[in-house]
């Protein structure tokens, strides 16, 4: 394009300022990508939740148990297809920083309820025959270098303490990239053998699968009504609602992230807007010459917006490329504290669109000023 | 011949009738031009003189379509410009006017070649055609060997010659010069004026020039003075030469 030389010559006239402005965009877009994937990781529980799954916890709190005996009563409620139960195991592998979630599972029904987490048949059969067996999520197995047949010692911090040992009988994979493949599953029977007598026969929570997602409200009400005024009242909600309320325990993460993101982009807008305004003000007589020799008002606006857009695109692309490299490293550093951090192509596209918008808005005001300036007045400012 | 009494015919290249320009400053109306008439034939070289604030630059801006009059008409080469819209006026300027400013007003980040090429980027000329036009214009002003220099690498006189090349490259109907030698030493001023004379004499350009300098004005065919908002004929160039020689 024949005007490209003019645009790039103007862009390069103050190289330090150009680099700093591009740097502002790069930092802002890097932060955007980082905040977005963290928020996404927190919210993903709700997104990946099965639409036909309900979670039942003790009405008082999730740390209060429910009796295993309730299972059959729940199963009799019309609309319930299959039910399983879990307990939080919460043990330590060698060091506290080696965190990964461990669940006591009901081997009979776990796979029917969580059908998106795939365990090869032979490995599952080996697990069923092994009371000390464990099924490990692929990411956790990779993280610690565990293979099938390895023996894994865990130190319990909740269930009477002591050392527990498990045999890795299988490794599961999620069907989708966003599925949580960090869990460690152990057998209900083995767990029951070793916990103190007072808490035997108590589950942490139930998860059930419905005949139809349309039954969710009716079945939830029926379950809670069944146990109303009992010593173990229940709170039943869809898995997505449960995941959302779980995230809320950390505070309103989404609000926090949106607020930080908004502040970052408003600051960026002010920085680039100011830079473009200074740049245009410095060049007022030159822009007046362009208009005097026949360049239209729109052409002058185009020059200013093009500069602003190029800065936004270069800075935004650098920031997003940095995030492509940094997010996996960050995910590794978090050691499974958060669900998988996934930087999707749609996040990158969204980031680029935001960069373009900020570039356009920040260039618009000085561009319009240049567009509407009177040549005669501007030439007097030489 | 230049006429200031409104008696010029339709053949005049520039025809100004009953031109008023009033500025409002500090709540007060200031009449800069009042009922001004002017007729300039093609190929003429006219100098406008007058004290500061007399309206010389205002008249030049009006003739160049950079400003609009409060009342009156300006016709250039048959185009009545006083009622043109902003967009039309911009297109008209690109086709008909070559500006030469006192402060050169070159784009510092572009080379001499690129500065001269600017008006041609608005045309449909090919890259090769643009190059040919620019080299011709720079040849006319004697700066072919400096075409890849940036303005900061040129002297004041050379910068003004680049401005002249930019003004003539699109072969406009007329050139408007606002104190073209105001920022130059005498030697450079002489060179620039010789070039402008050459444009008139050899290339038959019409030049309207504002200047404070009687020596520079003496190079024009006609000198007009702005007094109380109207133009009056001054001494002819040949009459000024003697005075200029003493100045």
PDB file of C-alpha atoms in Angstrom, chain A residues 141-289:
ATOM      1  CA  UNK A 141       0.929 -40.013  37.018  1.00  0.00           C
ATOM      2  CA  UNK A 142       3.081 -38.042  34.584  1.00  0.00           C
ATOM      3  CA  UNK A 143       3.902 -35.429  37.230  1.00  0.00           C
ATOM      4  CA  UNK A 144       5.337 -37.979  39.657  1.00  0.00           C
ATOM      5  CA  UNK A 145       6.538 -40.475  37.054  1.00  0.00           C
ATOM      6  CA  UNK A 146       4.201 -43.206  38.300  1.00  0.00           C
ATOM      7  CA  UNK A 147       3.640 -46.303  36.215  1.00  0.00           C
ATOM      8  CA  UNK A 148       1.272 -49.210  36.593  1.00  0.00           C
ATOM      9  CA  UNK A 149       2.632 -51.505  39.287  1.00  0.00           C
ATOM     10  CA  UNK A 150       4.301 -48.697  41.268  1.00  0.00           C
ATOM     11  CA  UNK A 151       3.693 -48.574  45.011  1.00  0.00           C
ATOM     12  CA  UNK A 152       2.681 -45.149  46.325  1.00  0.00           C
ATOM     13  CA  UNK A 153       2.910 -44.257  50.018  1.00  0.00           C
ATOM     14  CA  UNK A 154       0.571 -41.536  51.340  1.00  0.00           C
ATOM     15  CA  UNK A 155       0.495 -39.975  54.816  1.00  0.00           C
ATOM     16  CA  UNK A 156      -3.071 -39.459  56.000  1.00  0.00           C
ATOM     17  CA  UNK A 157      -3.828 -36.190  57.779  1.00  0.00           C
ATOM     18  CA  UNK A 158      -7.538 -36.771  58.381  1.00  0.00           C
ATOM     19  CA  UNK A 159      -8.502 -40.390  58.752  1.00  0.00           C
ATOM     20  CA  UNK A 160      -6.618 -41.403  61.880  1.00  0.00           C
ATOM     21  CA  UNK A 161      -3.252 -40.478  60.393  1.00  0.00           C
ATOM     22  CA  UNK A 162      -0.592 -43.025  59.589  1.00  0.00           C
ATOM     23  CA  UNK A 163       0.951 -44.312  56.391  1.00  0.00           C
ATOM     24  CA  UNK A 164      -1.231 -45.786  53.679  1.00  0.00           C
ATOM     25  CA  UNK A 165       0.201 -47.620  50.729  1.00  0.00           C
ATOM     26  CA  UNK A 166      -1.393 -48.058  47.328  1.00  0.00           C
ATOM     27  CA  UNK A 167      -0.640 -49.958  44.135  1.00  0.00           C
ATOM     28  CA  UNK A 168      -1.094 -48.044  40.898  1.00  0.00           C
ATOM     29  CA  UNK A 169      -3.393 -50.417  38.993  1.00  0.00           C
ATOM     30  CA  UNK A 170      -4.637 -48.044  36.328  1.00  0.00           C
ATOM     31  CA  UNK A 171      -4.367 -44.618  34.757  1.00  0.00           C
ATOM     32  CA  UNK A 172      -7.432 -42.721  33.581  1.00  0.00           C
ATOM     33  CA  UNK A 173      -7.742 -40.060  30.871  1.00  0.00           C
ATOM     34  CA  UNK A 174     -10.415 -37.464  30.404  1.00  0.00           C
ATOM     35  CA  UNK A 175     -12.321 -37.547  27.113  1.00  0.00           C
ATOM     36  CA  UNK A 176     -11.975 -33.764  26.743  1.00  0.00           C
ATOM     37  CA  UNK A 177      -8.892 -31.581  27.317  1.00  0.00           C
ATOM     38  CA  UNK A 178     -10.676 -29.714  30.090  1.00  0.00           C
ATOM     39  CA  UNK A 179     -11.528 -32.869  32.096  1.00  0.00           C
ATOM     40  CA  UNK A 180      -9.734 -33.133  35.409  1.00  0.00           C
ATOM     41  CA  UNK A 181      -7.096 -35.838  35.075  1.00  0.00           C
ATOM     42  CA  UNK A 182      -5.281 -35.122  38.326  1.00  0.00           C
ATOM     43  CA  UNK A 183      -7.347 -37.272  40.704  1.00  0.00           C
ATOM     44  CA  UNK A 184      -6.238 -40.283  42.690  1.00  0.00           C
ATOM     45  CA  UNK A 185      -8.934 -42.893  43.397  1.00  0.00           C
ATOM     46  CA  UNK A 186      -8.765 -45.483  46.168  1.00  0.00           C
ATOM     47  CA  UNK A 187     -11.106 -48.282  47.198  1.00  0.00           C
ATOM     48  CA  UNK A 188     -14.005 -47.743  49.624  1.00  0.00           C
ATOM     49  CA  UNK A 189     -13.429 -51.144  51.277  1.00  0.00           C
ATOM     50  CA  UNK A 190      -9.760 -50.501  51.965  1.00  0.00           C
ATOM     51  CA  UNK A 191     -10.671 -47.079  53.368  1.00  0.00           C
ATOM     52  CA  UNK A 192     -13.353 -48.569  55.602  1.00  0.00           C
ATOM     53  CA  UNK A 193     -10.911 -51.081  57.055  1.00  0.00           C
ATOM     54  CA  UNK A 194      -8.551 -48.399  58.276  1.00  0.00           C
ATOM     55  CA  UNK A 195     -10.679 -45.439  59.445  1.00  0.00           C
ATOM     56  CA  UNK A 196     -11.610 -45.089  63.124  1.00  0.00           C
ATOM     57  CA  UNK A 197     -14.767 -46.930  64.154  1.00  0.00           C
ATOM     58  CA  UNK A 198     -16.772 -43.752  64.772  1.00  0.00           C
ATOM     59  CA  UNK A 199     -16.688 -42.698  61.150  1.00  0.00           C
ATOM     60  CA  UNK A 200     -17.143 -46.029  59.443  1.00  0.00           C
ATOM     61  CA  UNK A 201     -20.080 -46.202  57.081  1.00  0.00           C
ATOM     62  CA  UNK A 202     -20.091 -42.470  56.394  1.00  0.00           C
ATOM     63  CA  UNK A 203     -19.581 -40.926  52.966  1.00  0.00           C
ATOM     64  CA  UNK A 204     -18.463 -37.428  52.105  1.00  0.00           C
ATOM     65  CA  UNK A 205     -21.051 -36.854  49.429  1.00  0.00           C
ATOM     66  CA  UNK A 206     -23.154 -38.629  46.835  1.00  0.00           C
ATOM     67  CA  UNK A 207     -23.159 -38.062  43.100  1.00  0.00           C
ATOM     68  CA  UNK A 208     -26.015 -39.480  41.072  1.00  0.00           C
ATOM     69  CA  UNK A 209     -26.938 -39.672  37.431  1.00  0.00           C
ATOM     70  CA  UNK A 210     -30.497 -38.895  36.356  1.00  0.00           C
ATOM     71  CA  UNK A 211     -32.627 -40.613  33.788  1.00  0.00           C
ATOM     72  CA  UNK A 212     -33.080 -37.191  32.206  1.00  0.00           C
ATOM     73  CA  UNK A 213     -31.573 -33.727  32.914  1.00  0.00           C
ATOM     74  CA  UNK A 214     -35.172 -32.424  32.882  1.00  0.00           C
ATOM     75  CA  UNK A 215     -35.752 -34.213  36.198  1.00  0.00           C
ATOM     76  CA  UNK A 216     -33.036 -32.255  38.035  1.00  0.00           C
ATOM     77  CA  UNK A 217     -35.275 -29.851  39.951  1.00  0.00           C
ATOM     78  CA  UNK A 218     -37.911 -32.425  40.855  1.00  0.00           C
ATOM     79  CA  UNK A 219     -35.398 -35.047  42.004  1.00  0.00           C
ATOM     80  CA  UNK A 220     -33.373 -32.499  44.003  1.00  0.00           C
ATOM     81  CA  UNK A 221     -36.487 -31.418  45.891  1.00  0.00           C
ATOM     82  CA  UNK A 222     -37.563 -35.000  46.457  1.00  0.00           C
ATOM     83  CA  UNK A 223     -34.180 -35.979  47.927  1.00  0.00           C
ATOM     84  CA  UNK A 224     -34.001 -32.993  50.282  1.00  0.00           C
ATOM     85  CA  UNK A 225     -37.619 -33.607  51.325  1.00  0.00           C
ATOM     86  CA  UNK A 226     -36.815 -37.268  52.045  1.00  0.00           C
ATOM     87  CA  UNK A 227     -34.186 -36.315  54.602  1.00  0.00           C
ATOM     88  CA  UNK A 228     -35.795 -33.165  55.992  1.00  0.00           C
ATOM     89  CA  UNK A 229     -35.855 -33.088  59.821  1.00  0.00           C
ATOM     90  CA  UNK A 230     -33.494 -36.092  59.979  1.00  0.00           C
ATOM     91  CA  UNK A 231     -30.067 -35.968  61.726  1.00  0.00           C
ATOM     92  CA  UNK A 232     -28.499 -35.854  58.233  1.00  0.00           C
ATOM     93  CA  UNK A 233     -30.423 -33.301  56.228  1.00  0.00           C
ATOM     94  CA  UNK A 234     -29.215 -32.984  52.664  1.00  0.00           C
ATOM     95  CA  UNK A 235     -28.536 -30.250  50.183  1.00  0.00           C
ATOM     96  CA  UNK A 236     -28.945 -31.449  46.613  1.00  0.00           C
ATOM     97  CA  UNK A 237     -27.920 -29.406  43.603  1.00  0.00           C
ATOM     98  CA  UNK A 238     -26.793 -29.894  40.057  1.00  0.00           C
ATOM     99  CA  UNK A 239     -23.119 -30.617  39.625  1.00  0.00           C
ATOM    100  CA  UNK A 240     -22.575 -27.256  37.915  1.00  0.00           C
ATOM    101  CA  UNK A 241     -24.239 -25.381  40.808  1.00  0.00           C
ATOM    102  CA  UNK A 242     -22.144 -27.395  43.237  1.00  0.00           C
ATOM    103  CA  UNK A 243     -18.941 -26.550  41.312  1.00  0.00           C
ATOM    104  CA  UNK A 244     -19.908 -22.876  41.230  1.00  0.00           C
ATOM    105  CA  UNK A 245     -20.543 -22.735  44.974  1.00  0.00           C
ATOM    106  CA  UNK A 246     -17.262 -24.597  45.552  1.00  0.00           C
ATOM    107  CA  UNK A 247     -15.409 -21.871  43.647  1.00  0.00           C
ATOM    108  CA  UNK A 248     -17.248 -19.234  45.671  1.00  0.00           C
ATOM    109  CA  UNK A 249     -15.562 -20.527  48.785  1.00  0.00           C
ATOM    110  CA  UNK A 250     -12.373 -18.918  47.488  1.00  0.00           C
ATOM    111  CA  UNK A 251     -14.210 -15.610  47.164  1.00  0.00           C
ATOM    112  CA  UNK A 252     -15.739 -14.119  44.056  1.00  0.00           C
ATOM    113  CA  UNK A 253     -12.846 -15.061  41.797  1.00  0.00           C
ATOM    114  CA  UNK A 254     -14.628 -14.065  38.622  1.00  0.00           C
ATOM    115  CA  UNK A 255     -15.440 -10.585  39.932  1.00  0.00           C
ATOM    116  CA  UNK A 256     -11.876 -10.158  41.166  1.00  0.00           C
ATOM    117  CA  UNK A 257     -10.383 -11.189  37.850  1.00  0.00           C
ATOM    118  CA  UNK A 258     -12.790  -9.083  35.813  1.00  0.00           C
ATOM    119  CA  UNK A 259     -11.996  -6.084  38.028  1.00  0.00           C
ATOM    120  CA  UNK A 260      -8.247  -6.536  37.664  1.00  0.00           C
ATOM    121  CA  UNK A 261      -8.618  -7.085  33.911  1.00  0.00           C
ATOM    122  CA  UNK A 262     -10.762  -3.973  33.531  1.00  0.00           C
ATOM    123  CA  UNK A 263      -8.277  -1.849  35.477  1.00  0.00           C
ATOM    124  CA  UNK A 264      -5.427  -3.180  33.341  1.00  0.00           C
ATOM    125  CA  UNK A 265      -7.234  -2.336  30.105  1.00  0.00           C
ATOM    126  CA  UNK A 266      -8.424   1.079  31.270  1.00  0.00           C
ATOM    127  CA  UNK A 267      -4.859   1.910  32.271  1.00  0.00           C
ATOM    128  CA  UNK A 268      -3.652   0.697  28.897  1.00  0.00           C
ATOM    129  CA  UNK A 269      -6.294   2.821  27.212  1.00  0.00           C
ATOM    130  CA  UNK A 270      -5.137   5.913  29.102  1.00  0.00           C
ATOM    131  CA  UNK A 271      -1.450   5.201  28.427  1.00  0.00           C
ATOM    132  CA  UNK A 272      -1.876   4.623  24.703  1.00  0.00           C
ATOM    133  CA  UNK A 273      -4.486   7.364  24.349  1.00  0.00           C
ATOM    134  CA  UNK A 274      -2.087   9.818  25.983  1.00  0.00           C
ATOM    135  CA  UNK A 275       0.814   8.626  23.844  1.00  0.00           C
ATOM    136  CA  UNK A 276      -1.183   8.998  20.654  1.00  0.00           C
ATOM    137  CA  UNK A 277      -2.464  12.413  21.751  1.00  0.00           C
ATOM    138  CA  UNK A 278       1.105  13.636  22.401  1.00  0.00           C
ATOM    139  CA  UNK A 279       2.265  12.155  19.107  1.00  0.00           C
ATOM    140  CA  UNK A 280      -0.516  13.889  17.168  1.00  0.00           C
ATOM    141  CA  UNK A 281      -0.040  17.189  19.029  1.00  0.00           C
ATOM    142  CA  UNK A 282       3.666  17.175  18.136  1.00  0.00           C
ATOM    143  CA  UNK A 283       2.785  16.671  14.489  1.00  0.00           C
ATOM    144  CA  UNK A 284      -0.078  19.144  14.203  1.00  0.00           C
ATOM    145  CA  UNK A 285       1.679  21.375  11.605  1.00  0.00           C
ATOM    146  CA  UNK A 286       2.695  18.312   9.577  1.00  0.00           C
ATOM    147  CA  UNK A 287      -0.850  16.982   9.569  1.00  0.00           C
ATOM    148  CA  UNK A 288      -1.986  20.451   8.512  1.00  0.00           C
ATOM    149  CA  UNK A 289       0.407  20.275   5.549  1.00  0.00           C
TER     150      UNK A 289
END
